Coordinates of C-alpha atoms in Angstrom, one line a residue:
X156 CA 2.6 -61.6 13.3
X157 CA 4.1 -58.2 13.1
X158 CA 1.6 -55.3 13.1
X159 CA 2.4 -53.1 10.1
X160 CA -0.7 -50.9 10.5
X161 CA 1.3 -48.0 11.7
X162 CA 3.3 -47.9 8.5
X163 CA 0.4 -48.3 6.1
X164 CA -1.7 -45.4 4.9
X165 CA -5.3 -45.6 3.9
X166 CA -5.9 -46.0 0.1
X167 CA -7.8 -42.8 0.0
X168 CA -4.7 -40.8 1.3
X169 CA -2.8 -40.3 -2.0
X170 CA 0.7 -38.8 -2.4
X171 CA 1.2 -35.3 -1.0
X172 CA 2.1 -34.1 -4.5
X173 CA -1.3 -35.0 -5.7
X174 CA -3.1 -32.9 -3.2
X175 CA -4.3 -29.5 -4.3
X176 CA -2.1 -26.6 -3.1
X177 CA -3.9 -23.8 -1.4
X178 CA -1.0 -21.3 -1.9
X179 CA 0.8 -20.6 -5.1
X180 CA 4.5 -19.9 -5.3
X181 CA 5.0 -16.2 -5.0
X182 CA 6.4 -14.7 -8.2
X183 CA 7.2 -11.2 -9.4
X184 CA 3.7 -10.7 -10.9
X185 CA 2.2 -11.5 -7.4
X186 CA 4.6 -9.1 -5.8
X187 CA 3.8 -6.3 -8.3
X188 CA 0.1 -6.8 -7.7
X189 CA 0.6 -6.7 -3.9
X190 CA 2.6 -3.5 -4.1
X191 CA 0.1 -1.8 -6.4
X192 CA -2.8 -2.7 -4.2
X193 CA -1.1 -1.2 -1.1
X194 CA 0.5 1.9 -2.7
X195 CA -2.5 2.7 -4.8
X196 CA -5.1 2.6 -2.1
X197 CA -6.9 5.8 -1.0
X198 CA -8.2 4.1 2.1
X199 CA -8.1 0.7 3.8
X200 CA -9.8 -1.2 6.6
X201 CA -7.7 -1.0 9.8
X202 CA -8.1 -3.7 12.5
X203 CA -6.8 -3.2 16.0
X204 CA -7.2 -4.9 19.4
X205 CA -9.5 -3.0 21.7
X206 CA -7.4 -2.2 24.8
X207 CA -10.4 -2.7 27.2
X208 CA -12.1 -5.8 25.8
X209 CA -9.3 -7.4 23.8
X210 CA -11.8 -7.9 20.9
X211 CA -10.7 -7.1 17.3
X212 CA -12.1 -3.7 16.2
X213 CA -12.2 -2.6 12.5
X214 CA -12.4 0.9 11.1
X215 CA -11.8 2.6 7.8
X216 CA -8.9 5.0 7.4
X217 CA -7.3 7.2 4.7
X218 CA -3.9 5.9 3.7
X219 CA -0.8 7.1 2.0
X220 CA 2.7 5.7 1.8
X221 CA 6.1 6.9 2.9
X222 CA 9.0 7.0 0.5
X223 CA 10.0 3.4 1.4
X224 CA 6.5 2.1 0.6
X225 CA 5.4 1.8 4.3
X226 CA 1.6 2.6 4.6
X227 CA 0.8 5.8 6.6
X228 CA -2.4 6.8 8.3
X229 CA -3.6 10.0 10.0
X230 CA -5.8 9.4 13.0
X231 CA -7.3 11.3 15.9
X232 CA -6.2 10.5 19.4
X233 CA -9.8 10.5 20.4
X234 CA -10.7 7.5 18.3
X235 CA -10.9 4.0 19.6
X236 CA -8.5 2.6 17.0
X237 CA -5.8 5.1 17.9
X238 CA -6.1 4.0 21.6
X239 CA -5.8 0.5 20.4
X240 CA -2.6 1.2 18.4
X241 CA -1.0 3.0 21.4
X242 CA -1.8 0.1 23.7
X243 CA -0.7 -2.7 21.2
X244 CA 1.1 -1.8 18.0
X245 CA 0.0 -5.0 16.3
X246 CA -2.6 -4.3 13.7
X247 CA -3.9 -5.4 10.3
X248 CA -4.8 -3.6 7.0
X249 CA -7.0 -4.7 4.2
X250 CA -6.6 -3.2 0.7
X251 CA -8.4 -3.9 -2.5
X252 CA -11.7 -2.4 -3.7
X253 CA -14.3 -4.7 -5.3
X254 CA -15.6 -4.0 -8.8
X255 CA -18.5 -5.3 -10.7
X256 CA -19.9 -8.8 -10.0
X257 CA -18.7 -11.1 -7.3
X258 CA -16.7 -9.0 -4.8
X259 CA -14.6 -12.1 -3.9
X260 CA -13.4 -12.3 -7.5
X261 CA -11.4 -9.1 -7.2
X262 CA -7.8 -8.8 -5.8
X263 CA -7.3 -7.9 -2.2
X264 CA -4.4 -8.1 0.3
X265 CA -4.3 -8.4 4.1
X266 CA -1.2 -7.0 5.9
X267 CA -0.1 -7.9 9.4
X268 CA 1.7 -4.8 10.7
X269 CA 3.3 -3.0 13.5
X270 CA 2.3 0.6 14.1
X271 CA 4.7 3.4 15.1
X272 CA 3.7 7.0 15.9
X273 CA 5.5 9.7 14.0
X274 CA 6.8 12.5 16.3
X275 CA 5.9 16.1 15.3
X276 CA 8.5 18.6 14.4
X277 CA 10.8 16.0 12.9
X278 CA 12.0 15.6 9.3
X279 CA 10.0 12.3 9.1
X280 CA 6.8 14.2 10.1
X281 CA 7.4 16.9 7.6
X282 CA 8.0 14.5 4.7
X283 CA 5.0 12.2 5.6
X284 CA 2.7 15.1 6.1
X285 CA 3.6 16.6 2.7
X286 CA 3.1 13.2 0.9
X287 CA -0.1 12.5 2.7
X288 CA -1.7 15.9 1.9
X289 CA -0.7 15.6 -1.7
X290 CA -2.9 12.5 -1.9
X291 CA -5.6 13.8 0.5
X292 CA -5.8 17.6 0.2
X293 CA -8.9 17.9 2.3
X294 CA -7.1 16.3 5.2
X295 CA -5.2 19.7 5.6
X296 CA -8.4 20.9 7.4
X297 CA -7.5 18.8 10.4
X298 CA -4.0 17.3 10.0
X299 CA -2.5 19.9 12.3
X300 CA -5.1 19.6 15.1
X301 CA -3.3 18.8 18.4
X302 CA -5.1 15.4 18.8
X303 CA -4.2 14.1 15.3
X304 CA -1.0 12.2 14.6
X305 CA 0.5 10.1 11.8
X306 CA 1.4 6.4 12.2
X307 CA 3.7 4.4 10.0
X308 CA 2.2 0.9 9.6
X309 CA 5.1 -1.4 8.8
X310 CA 4.2 -4.7 7.1
X311 CA 5.5 -7.8 8.8
X312 CA 3.7 -10.3 6.5
X313 CA 1.0 -10.3 3.9
X314 CA -1.7 -12.5 2.5
X315 CA -2.6 -11.8 -1.1
X316 CA -5.7 -13.1 -2.9
X317 CA -5.5 -12.2 -6.5
X318 CA -8.9 -13.8 -7.2
X319 CA -10.2 -17.3 -7.1
X320 CA -7.4 -19.8 -7.0
X321 CA -4.7 -17.2 -6.7
X322 CA -3.5 -17.1 -3.0
X323 CA 0.0 -16.1 -2.0
X324 CA 1.9 -15.4 1.2
X325 CA 4.5 -12.6 1.2
X326 CA 7.1 -11.4 3.7
X327 CA 6.7 -7.8 4.8
X328 CA 9.9 -6.7 3.0
X329 CA 8.4 -7.6 -0.4
X330 CA 6.2 -4.5 0.1
X331 CA 9.0 -2.1 1.0
X332 CA 11.4 -0.1 -1.2
X333 CA 15.1 -0.7 -0.5
X334 CA 17.3 2.4 -0.2
X335 CA 14.3 4.8 -0.6
X336 CA 16.5 7.9 -1.2
X337 CA 15.2 10.3 1.4
X338 CA 17.1 13.3 0.1
X339 CA 16.3 16.9 -0.7
X340 CA 16.4 16.2 -4.4
X341 CA 13.6 13.7 -4.1
X342 CA 11.5 16.0 -1.9
X343 CA 12.0 18.8 -4.4
X344 CA 10.9 16.5 -7.2
X345 CA 7.6 15.9 -5.4
X346 CA 7.0 19.7 -5.3
X347 CA 8.0 20.1 -8.9
X348 CA 5.6 17.4 -10.1
X349 CA 2.7 19.2 -8.3
X350 CA 3.1 22.0 -10.8
X351 CA 3.2 19.8 -13.9
X352 CA -0.6 19.5 -14.5
X353 CA -0.4 19.3 -18.3
X354 CA 2.2 16.7 -18.2
X355 CA 0.2 14.7 -15.7
X356 CA -2.8 14.7 -18.0
X357 CA -0.8 13.4 -20.9
X358 CA 1.0 10.8 -18.7
X359 CA -2.3 9.5 -17.4
X360 CA -3.9 9.4 -20.9
X361 CA -1.0 7.4 -22.3
X362 CA -1.3 4.9 -19.4
X363 CA -5.0 4.4 -20.4
X364 CA -6.4 6.1 -17.3
X365 CA -10.1 6.9 -17.0
X366 CA -11.2 10.0 -18.9
X367 CA -10.7 13.1 -16.9
X368 CA -9.4 16.6 -17.2
X369 CA -8.0 16.9 -13.7
X370 CA -5.2 14.3 -13.3
X371 CA -2.3 15.4 -11.2
X372 CA 0.8 13.8 -9.8
X373 CA 0.4 13.0 -6.1
X374 CA 3.5 11.3 -4.7
X375 CA 6.6 9.7 -6.2
X376 CA 9.2 7.2 -5.0
X377 CA 11.9 5.0 -6.5
X378 CA 9.3 2.3 -7.4
X379 CA 6.6 4.3 -9.0
X380 CA 4.3 7.3 -9.1
X381 CA 0.7 8.2 -8.0
X382 CA -1.8 10.2 -9.9
X383 CA -5.1 11.5 -8.7
X384 CA -8.2 12.9 -10.3
X385 CA -11.0 13.7 -7.8
X386 CA -11.9 10.4 -6.3
X387 CA -9.9 8.4 -8.8
X388 CA -6.4 7.3 -8.1
X389 CA -3.8 5.5 -10.2
X390 CA -0.6 3.9 -9.1
X391 CA 2.0 3.3 -11.8
X392 CA 4.9 1.0 -10.9
X393 CA 8.1 1.4 -12.8
X394 CA 9.6 -1.7 -14.4
X395 CA 12.6 -1.4 -12.1
X396 CA 13.7 0.9 -9.2
X397 CA 15.0 4.2 -10.6
X398 CA 18.2 5.7 -9.3
X399 CA 17.5 9.4 -9.4
X400 CA 14.8 12.1 -9.6
X401 CA 16.1 13.0 -13.1
X402 CA 15.5 9.4 -14.2
X403 CA 11.8 9.8 -13.0
X404 CA 11.5 13.0 -15.1
X405 CA 13.0 11.4 -18.1
X406 CA 10.5 8.5 -17.8
X407 CA 7.6 10.9 -17.4
X408 CA 8.5 13.0 -20.3
X409 CA 9.1 10.0 -22.6
X410 CA 5.8 8.4 -21.6
X411 CA 4.0 11.7 -21.9
X412 CA 5.7 12.6 -25.2
X413 CA 6.6 15.9 -23.7
X414 CA 10.0 17.4 -24.6

């Protein structure tokens, strides 16, 4: 008698389509949430590999973003995590702050990244330094110390948890801004926005931001704009990528009802 056991499946093993799916299909809402978590974070957890022991080591670091959406950190060469990044550029970032109640019910995102040091006295360093200090003014006290340096932390892949039952995987490029527009016009726009405090207040209020009298613009790119008020930070993503600095101003004035 032929043995058909190899072709038969246990009755308890139902069709694959009936099994619960751990990951959801990544849609535009998931991408927007992922980008907002990364670009709106004031700080993140940074994990590196200890060059001496090989064990994972986690620290907290202030974060900003470059004009293409790449996370940026400022770290001291004396720290263990900097030595880890120099020895092995593979690292991970965790963004997403818990609110009230169960901390696991709040969105968070883990990024698998490659770190690249930013050389001083280069256009990249000048741009990144300006954007970072717009977001973290107190970092100006030590940003130019000889042992401090900036790293671009480029995402290779990401795991997004939007809350219970909302898990997604994203490729790194979903978190980046195509054709970021690194031109003098965009850099000048960032400077101009720093002087538009009244407009920033109205813009933040019309977005439903927390009550404050100190909102200011702190970084802009083709995908959105950041506002800061003390320890509060708001990232507003545009509906679509804008083409020019003037388009950003037109949007801000319309949203702020400032003519």
